Amino acid sequence: MALLEVRDLRVTFGGLHAVDGLSTSVREGQIKGIIGPNGAGKTTLFNAIAGIQKLSAGAIELEGVRIESLRPFQRARLGLARTFQNLQIFPELSLVENVMIGCHPGARTGFWTAMLGTAGARREERRIEATACDKLAMLGMADRAMLPAGNLSFGESKLLEIARALAAEPKILMLDEPIAGVPASEQAPIAKMIRQVNAQGVTVILVEHNMRMVMGLCDEILVLQSGRFLAEGTPAEIASHREVIGAYLGEETADA
């Protein structure tokens, strides 16, 4: 059974079909890429899966459970975590504080318990901080845990955002253009981090325009065009797919 399944998904804005009758699935342990030209519906699909974008029709299942009626925080508690194209870090907070924010979907204490500062709340805060420190250690940033996030380079900030998403201990990590705008010299650590996360059992779905990264990382690739399914397969199958080459990849992939 698929870990995540999307069936006949539709998202419309007025008369525009941003996603039009899309069906796909993601197996546990996969790194699945989603590609397509600008306006293909990639980010709309991401937002629909995460609960940020309301569906016009269709179904989304996580481990066989329908989730399309759930709010984003409820989906996060079930194991969905995502990053965004634009950085969402807090530069004035420390690295560890930024990552701790990601732990809260799974927090074991409520708002008022935390406000009252009970013994249970203090234990939970220590647990969350320890989790955040573990994620920073994965990045090799443990020695900078207390420094402001504003001191990081752009590539390091992207890594920090991934660490924050991982702090919720997700089953599926959704990455929206993880190396967009990142200098070439800082892209390799991000790819390495994605491989490491996947090796530890986290399923990864990523939208990315850098075809070298997609072809090198992904087990399977979904290609969208104008909100519709165009093709799906292994990197080798996609790279040689005539319709994909004609619509999107062109000579660039053949040379990559």
CSV table of C-alpha atoms in Angstrom, one decimal:
chain,number,residue,atom,x,y,z
A,1,MET,CA,0.0,0.0,0.0
A,2,ALA,CA,1.2,3.5,-0.8
A,3,LEU,CA,2.2,5.7,2.1
A,4,LEU,CA,0.6,8.7,0.4
A,5,GLU,CA,-2.0,8.5,-2.4
A,6,VAL,CA,-3.6,11.3,-4.4
A,7,ARG,CA,-6.7,10.5,-6.4
A,8,ASP,CA,-8.4,12.6,-9.1
A,9,LEU,CA,-7.2,15.8,-7.4
A,10,ARG,CA,-8.6,19.1,-8.7
A,11,VAL,CA,-7.8,22.7,-7.7
A,12,THR,CA,-9.5,25.5,-9.6
A,13,PHE,CA,-9.2,29.2,-9.3
A,14,GLY,CA,-12.2,30.7,-11.2
A,15,GLY,CA,-12.0,29.0,-14.6
A,16,LEU,CA,-8.3,28.1,-14.2
A,17,HIS,CA,-7.5,24.4,-13.5
A,18,ALA,CA,-4.3,24.7,-11.5
A,19,VAL,CA,-4.4,20.9,-10.8
A,20,ASP,CA,-6.7,19.0,-13.1
A,21,GLY,CA,-7.6,15.4,-12.3
A,22,LEU,CA,-4.2,14.3,-11.0
A,23,SER,CA,-3.6,10.9,-9.5
A,24,THR,CA,-0.3,9.7,-8.1
A,25,SER,CA,1.2,7.8,-5.1
A,26,VAL,CA,4.3,7.8,-3.0
A,27,ARG,CA,5.8,4.6,-1.6
A,28,GLU,CA,7.4,4.5,1.9
A,29,GLY,CA,11.1,5.2,1.7
A,30,GLN,CA,11.0,6.9,-1.7
A,31,ILE,CA,12.6,10.1,-2.8
A,32,LYS,CA,10.0,11.3,-5.3
A,33,GLY,CA,10.5,14.4,-7.5
A,34,ILE,CA,7.9,16.6,-9.0
A,35,ILE,CA,8.9,18.6,-12.1
A,36,GLY,CA,7.3,20.7,-14.7
A,37,PRO,CA,7.5,24.2,-16.3
A,38,ASN,CA,6.4,27.3,-14.4
A,39,GLY,CA,2.6,27.2,-14.0
A,40,ALA,CA,2.5,23.4,-14.1
A,41,GLY,CA,0.8,23.1,-10.7
A,42,LYS,CA,3.7,21.8,-8.7
A,43,THR,CA,3.4,24.2,-5.7
A,44,THR,CA,-0.4,24.0,-5.8
A,45,LEU,CA,-0.2,20.3,-5.5
A,46,PHE,CA,2.2,20.6,-2.6
A,47,ASN,CA,-0.1,23.1,-0.9
A,48,ALA,CA,-3.1,20.8,-1.4
A,49,ILE,CA,-1.3,17.8,0.1
A,50,ALA,CA,-0.1,19.9,3.1
A,51,GLY,CA,-3.6,21.4,3.7
A,52,ILE,CA,-2.8,25.0,2.8
A,53,GLN,CA,-4.8,24.9,-0.5
A,54,LYS,CA,-8.5,23.8,-0.4
A,55,LEU,CA,-9.4,21.1,-3.0
A,56,SER,CA,-12.1,21.5,-5.6
A,57,ALA,CA,-12.4,17.7,-5.8
A,58,GLY,CA,-10.5,14.5,-5.2
A,59,ALA,CA,-9.0,12.5,-2.3
A,60,ILE,CA,-5.7,12.4,-0.4
A,61,GLU,CA,-4.8,9.4,1.8
A,62,LEU,CA,-2.0,9.1,4.3
A,63,GLU,CA,-1.4,5.5,5.3
A,64,GLY,CA,-4.9,4.7,4.0
A,65,VAL,CA,-6.6,7.4,6.0
A,66,ARG,CA,-8.4,10.3,4.2
A,67,ILE,CA,-6.9,13.6,5.2
A,68,GLU,CA,-8.2,16.2,2.7
A,69,SER,CA,-10.7,17.5,5.4
A,70,LEU,CA,-7.9,18.0,8.0
A,71,ARG,CA,-6.2,21.3,8.7
A,72,PRO,CA,-2.5,21.7,8.2
A,73,PHE,CA,-1.5,21.3,11.8
A,74,GLN,CA,-3.6,18.1,12.0
A,75,ARG,CA,-1.8,16.7,8.9
A,76,ALA,CA,1.5,17.7,10.5
A,77,ARG,CA,0.6,15.6,13.6
A,78,LEU,CA,0.0,12.6,11.3
A,79,GLY,CA,3.4,12.9,9.8
A,80,LEU,CA,3.5,15.5,7.0
A,81,ALA,CA,6.1,18.2,7.2
A,82,ARG,CA,7.1,20.7,4.5
A,83,THR,CA,9.4,23.6,3.7
A,84,PHE,CA,8.6,26.6,1.4
A,85,GLN,CA,10.3,28.2,-1.6
A,86,ASN,CA,10.9,31.4,0.4
A,87,LEU,CA,12.8,31.1,3.7
A,88,GLN,CA,10.6,31.1,6.8
A,89,ILE,CA,13.3,31.4,9.4
A,90,PHE,CA,13.5,33.9,12.3
A,91,PRO,CA,16.9,35.7,12.0
A,92,GLU,CA,16.8,37.2,15.5
A,93,LEU,CA,16.2,33.8,17.1
A,94,SER,CA,19.0,31.3,17.7
A,95,LEU,CA,19.4,28.3,15.6
A,96,VAL,CA,18.1,26.0,18.3
A,97,GLU,CA,15.1,28.2,18.9
A,98,ASN,CA,14.3,28.1,15.2
A,99,VAL,CA,14.4,24.3,15.1
A,100,MET,CA,12.4,24.1,18.3
A,101,ILE,CA,9.5,25.8,16.6
A,102,GLY,CA,9.2,22.7,14.4
A,103,CYS,CA,8.8,20.4,17.4
A,104,HIS,CA,5.5,21.9,18.5
A,105,PRO,CA,3.0,20.0,16.3
A,106,GLY,CA,4.0,16.9,18.4
A,107,ALA,CA,4.2,18.7,21.7
A,108,ARG,CA,2.8,16.8,24.7
A,109,THR,CA,1.7,19.8,26.7
A,110,GLY,CA,-1.0,22.3,25.9
A,111,PHE,CA,-0.9,26.1,25.8
A,112,TRP,CA,-2.0,26.7,29.3
A,113,THR,CA,0.2,24.0,30.8
A,114,ALA,CA,3.2,25.7,29.1
A,115,MET,CA,2.1,29.1,30.3
A,116,LEU,CA,1.8,27.9,33.9
A,117,GLY,CA,5.3,26.5,33.8
A,118,THR,CA,4.4,23.2,35.4
A,119,ALA,CA,7.0,20.4,36.0
A,120,GLY,CA,5.5,18.6,33.0
A,121,ALA,CA,5.9,21.6,30.8
A,122,ARG,CA,9.5,22.1,31.8
A,123,ARG,CA,10.3,18.5,31.0
A,124,GLU,CA,8.6,18.8,27.6
A,125,GLU,CA,10.6,22.0,26.9
A,126,ARG,CA,13.8,20.1,27.7
A,127,ARG,CA,12.7,17.2,25.4
A,128,ILE,CA,12.0,19.7,22.6
A,129,GLU,CA,15.3,21.4,23.0
A,130,ALA,CA,17.2,18.1,23.0
A,131,THR,CA,15.4,17.1,19.8
A,132,ALA,CA,16.3,20.4,18.2
A,133,CYS,CA,20.0,20.0,19.2
A,134,ASP,CA,20.0,16.5,17.6
A,135,LYS,CA,18.8,17.9,14.3
A,136,LEU,CA,21.4,20.7,14.4
A,137,ALA,CA,24.1,18.0,15.1
A,138,MET,CA,23.0,16.3,11.8
A,139,LEU,CA,23.9,19.5,10.0
A,140,GLY,CA,27.2,19.9,11.8
A,141,MET,CA,25.9,23.1,13.4
A,142,ALA,CA,25.7,22.0,17.1
A,143,ASP,CA,28.5,24.3,18.0
A,144,ARG,CA,26.5,27.3,16.7
A,145,ALA,CA,23.2,26.3,18.3
A,146,MET,CA,22.9,29.5,20.4
A,147,LEU,CA,24.0,31.9,17.6
A,148,PRO,CA,21.4,34.0,15.8
A,149,ALA,CA,20.0,32.4,12.6
A,150,GLY,CA,20.6,35.7,10.8
A,151,ASN,CA,24.4,34.9,10.8
A,152,LEU,CA,23.9,31.9,8.5
A,153,SER,CA,24.6,31.9,4.8
A,154,PHE,CA,21.6,31.4,2.4
A,155,GLY,CA,22.5,27.7,1.9
A,156,GLU,CA,22.9,27.2,5.6
A,157,SER,CA,19.5,28.9,6.2
A,158,LYS,CA,17.9,26.4,3.8
A,159,LEU,CA,19.5,23.5,5.8
A,160,LEU,CA,18.1,25.1,9.0
A,161,GLU,CA,14.7,25.1,7.5
A,162,ILE,CA,14.9,21.5,6.7
A,163,ALA,CA,16.1,20.7,10.2
A,164,ARG,CA,13.1,22.5,11.6
A,165,ALA,CA,10.7,20.5,9.5
A,166,LEU,CA,12.5,17.3,10.6
A,167,ALA,CA,12.1,18.3,14.3
A,168,ALA,CA,8.4,17.2,14.1
A,169,GLU,CA,9.7,13.6,13.3
A,170,PRO,CA,7.7,13.4,10.1
A,171,LYS,CA,6.9,10.3,8.0
A,172,ILE,CA,7.0,12.4,4.8
A,173,LEU,CA,9.2,15.5,4.3
A,174,MET,CA,8.0,17.8,1.5
A,175,LEU,CA,10.7,20.1,0.1
A,176,ASP,CA,9.6,23.0,-2.1
A,177,GLU,CA,12.7,24.0,-4.3
A,178,PRO,CA,15.3,23.2,-1.6
A,179,ILE,CA,18.2,24.7,-3.6
A,180,ALA,CA,16.4,27.6,-5.3
A,181,GLY,CA,18.7,30.6,-5.1
A,182,VAL,CA,21.4,28.7,-3.3
A,183,PRO,CA,25.0,29.2,-4.7
A,184,ALA,CA,26.5,26.2,-6.5
A,185,SER,CA,29.1,25.9,-3.7
A,186,GLU,CA,26.4,25.3,-1.1
A,187,GLN,CA,24.1,22.9,-2.9
A,188,ALA,CA,26.0,19.7,-2.2
A,189,PRO,CA,25.4,19.8,1.6
A,190,ILE,CA,21.7,20.1,1.0
A,191,ALA,CA,21.6,17.1,-1.4
A,192,LYS,CA,23.7,15.2,1.2
A,193,MET,CA,21.2,16.1,3.9
A,194,ILE,CA,18.3,14.9,1.9
A,195,ARG,CA,20.0,11.5,1.3
A,196,GLN,CA,20.9,11.2,4.9
A,197,VAL,CA,17.3,11.9,6.0
A,198,ASN,CA,15.9,9.4,3.5
A,199,ALA,CA,18.4,6.8,4.7
A,200,GLN,CA,17.0,7.2,8.2
A,201,GLY,CA,13.6,6.2,7.0
A,202,VAL,CA,11.9,9.5,6.1
A,203,THR,CA,10.1,9.5,2.8
A,204,VAL,CA,10.9,12.6,0.7
A,205,ILE,CA,8.9,14.5,-1.9
A,206,LEU,CA,10.6,17.4,-3.6
A,207,VAL,CA,9.8,20.0,-6.2
A,208,GLU,CA,13.0,21.3,-7.8
A,209,HIS,CA,14.0,23.0,-11.1
A,210,ASN,CA,17.6,21.8,-10.9
A,211,MET,CA,17.4,18.8,-13.1
A,212,ARG,CA,20.9,17.5,-12.1
A,213,MET,CA,19.8,17.3,-8.5
A,214,VAL,CA,16.4,15.7,-9.3
A,215,MET,CA,18.0,13.1,-11.6
A,216,GLY,CA,20.7,12.4,-9.0
A,217,LEU,CA,18.5,12.1,-6.0
A,218,CYS,CA,15.1,10.8,-6.9
A,219,ASP,CA,13.9,7.2,-7.2
A,220,GLU,CA,10.8,8.3,-9.2
A,221,ILE,CA,9.8,11.5,-10.9
A,222,LEU,CA,6.3,12.9,-11.6
A,223,VAL,CA,6.0,15.4,-14.5
A,224,LEU,CA,3.2,17.9,-14.6
A,225,GLN,CA,2.1,20.1,-17.5
A,226,SER,CA,-0.7,22.7,-17.2
A,227,GLY,CA,-1.9,21.0,-14.0
A,228,ARG,CA,-2.2,17.6,-15.6
A,229,PHE,CA,-0.2,14.3,-15.4
A,230,LEU,CA,2.3,14.1,-18.2
A,231,ALA,CA,4.6,11.2,-17.2
A,232,GLU,CA,5.9,9.3,-14.2
A,233,GLY,CA,8.9,7.0,-13.9
A,234,THR,CA,12.5,6.5,-13.0
A,235,PRO,CA,15.0,9.2,-13.8
A,236,ALA,CA,16.2,7.2,-16.8
A,237,GLU,CA,12.6,6.7,-18.1
A,238,ILE,CA,11.8,10.4,-17.7
A,239,ALA,CA,15.1,11.5,-19.4
A,240,SER,CA,14.2,9.5,-22.5
A,241,HIS,CA,10.4,10.2,-22.5
A,242,ARG,CA,9.6,11.9,-25.8
A,243,GLU,CA,6.7,14.0,-24.6
A,244,VAL,CA,8.6,15.1,-21.5
A,245,ILE,CA,11.6,16.1,-23.6
A,246,GLY,CA,9.4,18.0,-26.0
A,247,ALA,CA,7.4,19.8,-23.3
A,248,TYR,CA,10.0,20.5,-20.8
A,249,LEU,CA,13.4,18.9,-20.6
A,250,GLY,CA,14.7,19.5,-24.1
A,251,GLU,CA,18.3,19.2,-24.8
A,252,GLU,CA,19.2,20.3,-21.2
A,253,THR,CA,18.6,16.9,-19.7
A,254,ALA,CA,20.3,15.0,-22.5
A,255,ASP,CA,23.4,17.0,-21.7
A,256,ALA,CA,23.1,16.8,-17.9
